[in-house]
Short mmCIF file of C-alpha atoms and ligand atoms in Angstrom, two decimals:
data_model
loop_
_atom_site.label_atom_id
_atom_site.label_comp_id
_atom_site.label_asym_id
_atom_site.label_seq_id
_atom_site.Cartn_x
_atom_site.Cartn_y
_atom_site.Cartn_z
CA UNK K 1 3.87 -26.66 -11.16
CA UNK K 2 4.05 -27.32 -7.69
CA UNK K 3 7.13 -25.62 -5.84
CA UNK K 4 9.91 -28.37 -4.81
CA UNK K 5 10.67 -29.56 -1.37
CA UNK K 6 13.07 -26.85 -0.55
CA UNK K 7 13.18 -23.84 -2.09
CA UNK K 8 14.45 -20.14 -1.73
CA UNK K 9 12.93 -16.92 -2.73
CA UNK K 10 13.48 -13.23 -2.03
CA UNK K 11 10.44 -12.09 0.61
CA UNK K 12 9.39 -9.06 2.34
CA UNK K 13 7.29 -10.31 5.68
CA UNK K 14 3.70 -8.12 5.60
CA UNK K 15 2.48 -9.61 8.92
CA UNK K 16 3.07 -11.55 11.63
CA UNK K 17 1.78 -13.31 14.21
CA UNK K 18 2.80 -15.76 17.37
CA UNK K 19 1.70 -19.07 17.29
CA UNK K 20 3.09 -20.49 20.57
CA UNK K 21 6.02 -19.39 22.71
CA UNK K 22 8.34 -20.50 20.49
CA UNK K 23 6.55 -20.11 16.79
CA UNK K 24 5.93 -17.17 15.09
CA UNK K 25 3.97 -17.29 11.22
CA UNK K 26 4.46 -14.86 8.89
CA UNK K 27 2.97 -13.86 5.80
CA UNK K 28 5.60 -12.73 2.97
CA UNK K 29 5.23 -11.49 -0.46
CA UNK K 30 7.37 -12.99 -2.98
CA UNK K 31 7.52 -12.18 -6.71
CA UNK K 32 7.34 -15.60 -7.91
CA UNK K 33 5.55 -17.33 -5.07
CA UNK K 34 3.10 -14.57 -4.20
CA UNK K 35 1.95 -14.29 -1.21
CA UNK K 36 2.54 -17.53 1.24
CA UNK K 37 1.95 -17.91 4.70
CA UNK K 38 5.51 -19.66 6.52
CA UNK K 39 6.06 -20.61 9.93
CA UNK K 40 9.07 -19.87 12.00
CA UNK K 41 9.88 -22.82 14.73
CA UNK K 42 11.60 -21.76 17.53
CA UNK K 43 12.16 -18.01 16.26
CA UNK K 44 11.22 -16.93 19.83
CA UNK K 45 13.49 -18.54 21.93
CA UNK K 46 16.57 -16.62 22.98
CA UNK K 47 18.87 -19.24 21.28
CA UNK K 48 17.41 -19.06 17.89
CA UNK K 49 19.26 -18.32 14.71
CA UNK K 50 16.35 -17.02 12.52
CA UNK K 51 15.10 -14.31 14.90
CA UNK K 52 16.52 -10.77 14.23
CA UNK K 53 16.91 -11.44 10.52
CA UNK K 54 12.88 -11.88 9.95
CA UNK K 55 11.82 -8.76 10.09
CA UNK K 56 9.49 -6.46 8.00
CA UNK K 57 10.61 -3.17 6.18
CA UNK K 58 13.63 -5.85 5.10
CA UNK K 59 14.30 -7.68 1.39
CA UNK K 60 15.02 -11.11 2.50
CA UNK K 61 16.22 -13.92 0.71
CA UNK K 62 14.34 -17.05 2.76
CA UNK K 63 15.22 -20.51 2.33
CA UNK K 64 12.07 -22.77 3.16
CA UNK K 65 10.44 -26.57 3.25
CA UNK K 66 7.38 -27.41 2.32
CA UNK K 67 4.79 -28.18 4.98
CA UNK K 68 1.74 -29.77 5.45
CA UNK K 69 0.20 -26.78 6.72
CA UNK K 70 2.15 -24.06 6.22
CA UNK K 71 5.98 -23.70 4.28
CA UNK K 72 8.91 -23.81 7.22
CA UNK K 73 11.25 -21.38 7.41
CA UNK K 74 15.14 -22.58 7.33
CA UNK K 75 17.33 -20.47 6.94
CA UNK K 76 17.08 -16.16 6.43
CA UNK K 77 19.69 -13.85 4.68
CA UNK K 78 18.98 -10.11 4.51
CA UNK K 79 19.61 -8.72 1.30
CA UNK K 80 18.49 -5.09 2.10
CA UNK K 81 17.21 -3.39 5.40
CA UNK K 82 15.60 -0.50 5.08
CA UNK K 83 16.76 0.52 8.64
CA UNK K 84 16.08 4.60 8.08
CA UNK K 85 12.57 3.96 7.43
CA UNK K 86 11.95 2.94 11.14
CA UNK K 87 13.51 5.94 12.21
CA UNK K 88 10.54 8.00 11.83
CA UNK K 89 7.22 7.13 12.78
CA UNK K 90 4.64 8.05 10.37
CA UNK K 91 7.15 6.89 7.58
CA UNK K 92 7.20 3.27 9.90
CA UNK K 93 3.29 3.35 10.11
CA UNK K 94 2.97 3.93 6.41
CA UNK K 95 5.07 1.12 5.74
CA UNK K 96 2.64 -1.18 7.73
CA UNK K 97 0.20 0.26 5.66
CA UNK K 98 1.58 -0.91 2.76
CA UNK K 99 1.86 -4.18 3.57
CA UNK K 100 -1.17 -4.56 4.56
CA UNK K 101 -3.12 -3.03 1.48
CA UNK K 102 -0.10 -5.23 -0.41
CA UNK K 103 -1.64 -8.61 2.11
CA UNK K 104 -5.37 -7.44 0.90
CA UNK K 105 -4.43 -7.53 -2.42
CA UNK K 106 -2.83 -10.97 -3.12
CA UNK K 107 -4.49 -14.27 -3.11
CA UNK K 108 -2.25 -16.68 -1.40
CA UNK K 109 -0.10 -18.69 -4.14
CA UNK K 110 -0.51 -16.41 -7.31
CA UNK K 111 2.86 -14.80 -8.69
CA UNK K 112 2.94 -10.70 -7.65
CA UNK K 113 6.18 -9.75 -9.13
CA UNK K 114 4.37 -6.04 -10.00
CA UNK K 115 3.40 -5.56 -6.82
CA UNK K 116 6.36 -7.14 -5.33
CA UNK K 117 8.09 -4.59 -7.11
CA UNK K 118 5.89 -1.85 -6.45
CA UNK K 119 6.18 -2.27 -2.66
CA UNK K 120 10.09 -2.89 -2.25
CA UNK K 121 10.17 0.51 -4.67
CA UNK K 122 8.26 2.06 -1.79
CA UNK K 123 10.14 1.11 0.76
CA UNK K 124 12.93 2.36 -1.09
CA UNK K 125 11.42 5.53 -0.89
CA UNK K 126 10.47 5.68 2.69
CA UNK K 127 13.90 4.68 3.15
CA UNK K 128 15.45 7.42 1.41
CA UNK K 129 13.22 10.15 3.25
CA UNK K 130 10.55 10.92 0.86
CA UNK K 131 7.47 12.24 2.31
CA UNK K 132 5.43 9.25 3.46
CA UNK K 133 2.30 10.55 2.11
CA UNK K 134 3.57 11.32 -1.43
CA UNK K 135 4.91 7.25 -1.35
CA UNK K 136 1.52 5.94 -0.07
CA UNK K 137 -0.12 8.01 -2.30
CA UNK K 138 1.49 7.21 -5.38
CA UNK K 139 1.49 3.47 -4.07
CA UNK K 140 -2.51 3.47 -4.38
CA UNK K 141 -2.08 4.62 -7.39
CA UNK K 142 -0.15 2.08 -8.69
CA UNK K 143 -2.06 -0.60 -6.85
CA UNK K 144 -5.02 0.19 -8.48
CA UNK K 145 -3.39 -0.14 -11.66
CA UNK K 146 -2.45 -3.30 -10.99
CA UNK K 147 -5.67 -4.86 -9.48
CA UNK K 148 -7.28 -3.80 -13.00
CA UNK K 149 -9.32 -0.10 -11.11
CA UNK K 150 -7.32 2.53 -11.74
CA UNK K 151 -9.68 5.60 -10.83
CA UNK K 152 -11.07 7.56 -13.91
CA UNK K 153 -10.09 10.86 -13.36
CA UNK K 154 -10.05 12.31 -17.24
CA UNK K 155 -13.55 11.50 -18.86
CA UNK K 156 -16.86 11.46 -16.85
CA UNK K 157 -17.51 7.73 -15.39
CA UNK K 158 -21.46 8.62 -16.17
CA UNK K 159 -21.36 10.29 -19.80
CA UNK K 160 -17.85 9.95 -21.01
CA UNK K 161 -17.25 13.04 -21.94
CA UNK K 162 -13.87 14.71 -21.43
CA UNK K 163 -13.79 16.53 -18.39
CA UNK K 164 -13.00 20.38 -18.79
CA UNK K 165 -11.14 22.52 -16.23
CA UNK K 166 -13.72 25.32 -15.78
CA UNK K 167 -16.88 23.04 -14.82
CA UNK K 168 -17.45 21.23 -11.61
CA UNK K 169 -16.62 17.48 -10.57
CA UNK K 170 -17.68 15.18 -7.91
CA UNK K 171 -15.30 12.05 -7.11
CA UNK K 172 -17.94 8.98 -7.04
CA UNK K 173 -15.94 5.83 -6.19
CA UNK K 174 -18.20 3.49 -6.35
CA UNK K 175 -18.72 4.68 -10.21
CA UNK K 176 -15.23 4.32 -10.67
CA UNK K 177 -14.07 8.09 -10.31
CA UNK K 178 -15.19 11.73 -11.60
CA UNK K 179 -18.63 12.37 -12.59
CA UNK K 180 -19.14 15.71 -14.80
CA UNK K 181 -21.56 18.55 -13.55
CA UNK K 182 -24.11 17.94 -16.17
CA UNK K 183 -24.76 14.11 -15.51
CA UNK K 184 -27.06 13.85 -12.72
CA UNK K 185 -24.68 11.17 -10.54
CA UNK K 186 -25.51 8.91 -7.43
CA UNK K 187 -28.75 10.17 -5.51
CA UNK K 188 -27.13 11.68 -2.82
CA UNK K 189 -24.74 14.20 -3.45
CA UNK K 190 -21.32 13.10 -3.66
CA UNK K 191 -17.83 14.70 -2.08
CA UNK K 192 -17.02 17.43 -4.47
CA UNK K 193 -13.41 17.37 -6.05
CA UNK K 194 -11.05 20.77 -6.60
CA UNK K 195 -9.90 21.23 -9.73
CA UNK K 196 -6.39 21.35 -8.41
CA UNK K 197 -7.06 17.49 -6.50
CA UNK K 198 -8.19 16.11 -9.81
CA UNK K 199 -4.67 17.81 -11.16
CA UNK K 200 -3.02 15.69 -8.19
CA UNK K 201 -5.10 12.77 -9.14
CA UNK K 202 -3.56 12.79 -12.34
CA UNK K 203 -0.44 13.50 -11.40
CA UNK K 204 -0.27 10.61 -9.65
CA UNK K 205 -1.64 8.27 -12.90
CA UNK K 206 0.81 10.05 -14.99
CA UNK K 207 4.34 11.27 -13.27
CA UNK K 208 7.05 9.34 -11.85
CA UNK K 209 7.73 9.67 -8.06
CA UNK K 210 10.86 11.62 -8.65
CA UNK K 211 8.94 14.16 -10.58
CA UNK K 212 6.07 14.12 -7.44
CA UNK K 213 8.24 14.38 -5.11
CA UNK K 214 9.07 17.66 -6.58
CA UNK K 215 5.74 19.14 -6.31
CA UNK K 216 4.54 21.65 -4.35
CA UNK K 217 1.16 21.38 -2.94
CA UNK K 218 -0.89 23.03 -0.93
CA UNK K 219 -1.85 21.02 2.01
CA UNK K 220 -5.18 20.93 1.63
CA UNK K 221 -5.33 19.24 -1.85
CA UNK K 222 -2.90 16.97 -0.58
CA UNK K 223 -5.15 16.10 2.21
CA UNK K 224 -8.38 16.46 -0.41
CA UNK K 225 -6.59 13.27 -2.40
CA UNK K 226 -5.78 11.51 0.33
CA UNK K 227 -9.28 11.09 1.58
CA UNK K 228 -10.57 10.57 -1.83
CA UNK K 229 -7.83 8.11 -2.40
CA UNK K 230 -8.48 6.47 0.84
CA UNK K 231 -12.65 6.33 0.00
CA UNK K 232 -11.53 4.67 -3.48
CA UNK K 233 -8.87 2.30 -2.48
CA UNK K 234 -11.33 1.07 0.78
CA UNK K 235 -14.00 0.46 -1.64
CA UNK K 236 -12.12 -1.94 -4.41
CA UNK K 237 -10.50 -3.60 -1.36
CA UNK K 238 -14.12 -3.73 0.49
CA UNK K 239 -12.84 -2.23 3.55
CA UNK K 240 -10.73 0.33 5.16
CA UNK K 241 -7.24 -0.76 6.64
CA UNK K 242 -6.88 -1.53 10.08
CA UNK K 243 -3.24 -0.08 9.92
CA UNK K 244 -4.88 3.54 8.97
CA UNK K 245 -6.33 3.87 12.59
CA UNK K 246 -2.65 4.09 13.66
CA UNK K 247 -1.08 6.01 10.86
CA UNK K 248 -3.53 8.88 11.64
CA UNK K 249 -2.59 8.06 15.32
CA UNK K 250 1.11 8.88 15.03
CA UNK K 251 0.02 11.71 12.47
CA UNK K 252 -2.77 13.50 14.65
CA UNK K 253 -1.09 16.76 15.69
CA UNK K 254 -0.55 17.59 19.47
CA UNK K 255 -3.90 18.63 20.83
CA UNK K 256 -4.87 22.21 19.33
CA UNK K 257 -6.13 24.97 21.54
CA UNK K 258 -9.41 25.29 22.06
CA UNK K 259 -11.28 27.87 20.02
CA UNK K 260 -11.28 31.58 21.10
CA UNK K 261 -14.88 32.14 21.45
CA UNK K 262 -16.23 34.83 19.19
ZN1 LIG R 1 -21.11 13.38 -17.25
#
């Protein structure tokens, strides 16, 4: 059914980008809608109405006309902004992050009220103060749920067999998750997986955020899971994120000291 002349639908903007010195097009996520690109006239002179209102890390509630090219913006009401999660930086750059796994994800003009869902919930989170990394983690997760590749993290991919704790495990993406020790894998040898980061890994399948949020990891796993997470989540979107070069940017400690030689 084609959408009617005029129409209004919650959105959260993913991207953005200027079109002239006056226009600005966005992309949103709607639940209904999906994703939709919409242009903004005028939303960068000084005298226009729509400007501070269209802003990411917000729940909007956009009015809009159907274009030839792309929808028009109208009118903008902000339902909720999620002003705390700009605060801080990484939390800021993980919300870009987000969005743009949430932009990968969608085809333009397909409903997305899970992932709709799934990223206001997020933001929700960020919002609130939870630790970015637990959010984006448990975000992937759920992502992968929803595009139909959640990771296989409790049988080997290769021989099915129900992986036990005392044996060792390689994490094999492009298989689809956790190969067992016996089965011979991928040719070259892939990253090796901790017992306690395919605990996290199913953590993540299995618990609630409030109950992960409670957890407490040692760093390293928690760093072990993100890069596996990362590998698996850059393969079943067939790239890596541009927004990760600037997450790990705003994350990348202050310079260390060099070495003491020895
Ligand atoms: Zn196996």
């Amino acid at each position: 059914m084609p959408a009617p002349r005029r129409y209004t639908t919650e959105a959260i903007v993913l991207s953005r980008f200027d079109l002239s010195e006056a226009d600005r097009v966005l992309t949103l996520i709607t639940p209904q809608i999906g994703k939709l690109k919409a242009i903004a006239k005028g939303i960068r002179l000084p005298t226009s109405r729509l400007g501070g209102s269209l802003e990411p890390f917000a729940e909007l509630s956009v009015a809009l006309a159907r274009g030839r090219t792309f929808d028009v913006v109208t009118e903008v009401r902000v339902g909720h902004a999620w002003l705390h999660l700009r605060d801080d930086l990484e939390s800021a750059a993980t919300a870009w992050y987000l969005a743009e796994l949430a932009d990968r994800s969608l085809e333009e003009r397909h409903a997305a009220e899970p992932l709709y869902a799934l990223l206001r919930r997020a933001y929700e989170l960020l919002d609130a103060g939870m630790a970015p990394g637990r959010v984006a983690r448990w975000y992937e997760v759920h992502l992968l749920d929803e595009l139909g590749s959640r990771p296989e993290v409790d049988r080997c991919v290769e021989c099915d067999r129900v992986l036990e704790s005392n044996e060792r495990f390689r994490w094999v993406p492009p298989l689809g998750g956790v190969v067992c020790e016996r089965c011979p894998g991928p040719a070259h040898d892939r990253t090796g997986l901790s017992l306690e980061g395919l605990k996290l890994l199913k953590a993540y399948q299995r618990l609630d955020i409030e109950a992960i949020a409670e957890l407490r990891l040692a760093p390293a796993t928690e760093r072990e899971v993100e890069a596996d997470l990362r590998e698996f989540v850059g393969i079943v979107l067939e790239r890596d994120a541009r927004s990760l070069a600037f997450l790990d940017e705003v994350r990348s400690p202050p310079a260390a000291p060099a070495a003491a030689p020895g």
